[in-house]
């Protein structure tokens, strides 16, 4: 929400974004002829104050553990309620899952808060997390960061002293980036992708699902939110403007840059058009699938089955997006084009994520980039321009 000056109308106005029922984001502007800049600011302050007061009211209703014998299970329950207020449902769900599986799974809900947050207990928990097999370093850091968020709430509500929270968070220091593998992204080569997709029958609708995912570099929520109204066969594009969470609810995409159109190759646009005819898809129908919206669990199960059938290395669903990026990079596309296709917020994000995939070997290309300037006149072709370095003619003015 912000205040702007309209040069055309010679007025101040308030601009803010709203989320429409279909998940799209829209900018709304409010004009009032009597507003001066100062009056506009005061109006905005009243709105902000009302939002803050409403938030305080919600927080005051949250159950809080009391006393020296308060249990960590009670604290996590309070955090879950707070996350559901502060975050999108999908994000709150992930935090709740981490807290239940890893934090309460280690301490137990009946552990006293003061015992669980002692330096010895936290050090032991951190060692336990780093010793868990089968999860990535980044996921281990998410576990620690979620626990740090629980500690923040405990300090904010004065369940524990602020100084104790600072000490506890220092113990739960995440793993540094340099200790993580630089090649942490799991993806398929072009040959592995071919083996995977050819393990589907030609008429299997899941083949189309995975092909659209790979070619467009889609996230799972974006894929499952696609409706036929988002497909433009004439322009050969898909409009990405919403996402589906674990519960099938539509929400906004990861960020504003994710809302964009993605270009399709001709063969896939034609195949998608035929696929729509075969299933008689209406504009408001899901692309995957009309009548029985695909679930995340089913998509992951089908992917795992065909990974086993094709014999390719296991990757997560999001690895298809990384595989798309790898394909584009090795095809010689610039970071800018890769960034636009993946709908990153900036080229920096693309380079930060895929820098190790971009070729960095200069052997064999330097001769072409920097040819020798000692060529003789005999070595010049007959059509050599008059301003060639070896020519005796002078370049035109």
mmCIF file of C-alpha atoms in Angstrom, residues 216-217 321-347 349-351 353-354 357-358:
data_model
loop_
_atom_site.group_PDB
_atom_site.id
_atom_site.type_symbol
_atom_site.label_atom_id
_atom_site.label_comp_id
_atom_site.label_asym_id
_atom_site.label_seq_id
_atom_site.Cartn_x
_atom_site.Cartn_y
_atom_site.Cartn_z
ATOM 1 C CA UNK A 216 7.712 -25.070 -19.175
ATOM 2 C CA UNK A 217 9.773 -25.491 -16.003
ATOM 3 C CA UNK A 321 12.275 -27.636 -13.247
ATOM 4 C CA UNK A 322 16.019 -27.942 -12.647
ATOM 5 C CA UNK A 323 16.232 -30.378 -15.585
ATOM 6 C CA UNK A 324 14.515 -27.810 -17.811
ATOM 7 C CA UNK A 325 17.034 -25.179 -16.697
ATOM 8 C CA UNK A 326 19.928 -27.539 -17.406
ATOM 9 C CA UNK A 327 18.571 -28.264 -20.889
ATOM 10 C CA UNK A 328 18.246 -24.551 -21.703
ATOM 11 C CA UNK A 329 21.712 -23.748 -20.361
ATOM 12 C CA UNK A 330 23.452 -26.542 -22.269
ATOM 13 C CA UNK A 331 21.559 -25.486 -25.401
ATOM 14 C CA UNK A 332 23.537 -22.228 -25.176
ATOM 15 C CA UNK A 333 20.790 -19.842 -24.052
ATOM 16 C CA UNK A 334 21.857 -16.769 -22.117
ATOM 17 C CA UNK A 335 21.105 -16.399 -18.390
ATOM 18 C CA UNK A 336 18.574 -13.675 -19.262
ATOM 19 C CA UNK A 337 16.516 -16.007 -21.488
ATOM 20 C CA UNK A 338 16.732 -18.828 -18.940
ATOM 21 C CA UNK A 339 15.602 -16.415 -16.220
ATOM 22 C CA UNK A 340 12.602 -15.277 -18.251
ATOM 23 C CA UNK A 341 11.523 -18.818 -19.117
ATOM 24 C CA UNK A 342 11.712 -19.918 -15.474
ATOM 25 C CA UNK A 343 10.068 -16.641 -14.376
ATOM 26 C CA UNK A 344 12.747 -15.810 -11.844
ATOM 27 C CA UNK A 345 12.620 -12.424 -10.128
ATOM 28 C CA UNK A 346 16.036 -11.522 -11.582
ATOM 29 C CA UNK A 347 18.949 -12.894 -13.585
ATOM 30 C CA UNK A 349 18.513 -15.539 -8.931
ATOM 31 C CA UNK A 350 19.162 -17.687 -12.003
ATOM 32 C CA UNK A 351 22.920 -17.361 -11.683
ATOM 33 C CA UNK A 353 20.888 -21.180 -8.480
ATOM 34 C CA UNK A 354 22.512 -22.543 -11.635
ATOM 35 C CA UNK A 357 25.714 -25.621 -14.531
ATOM 36 C CA UNK A 358 26.750 -22.828 -16.890
#
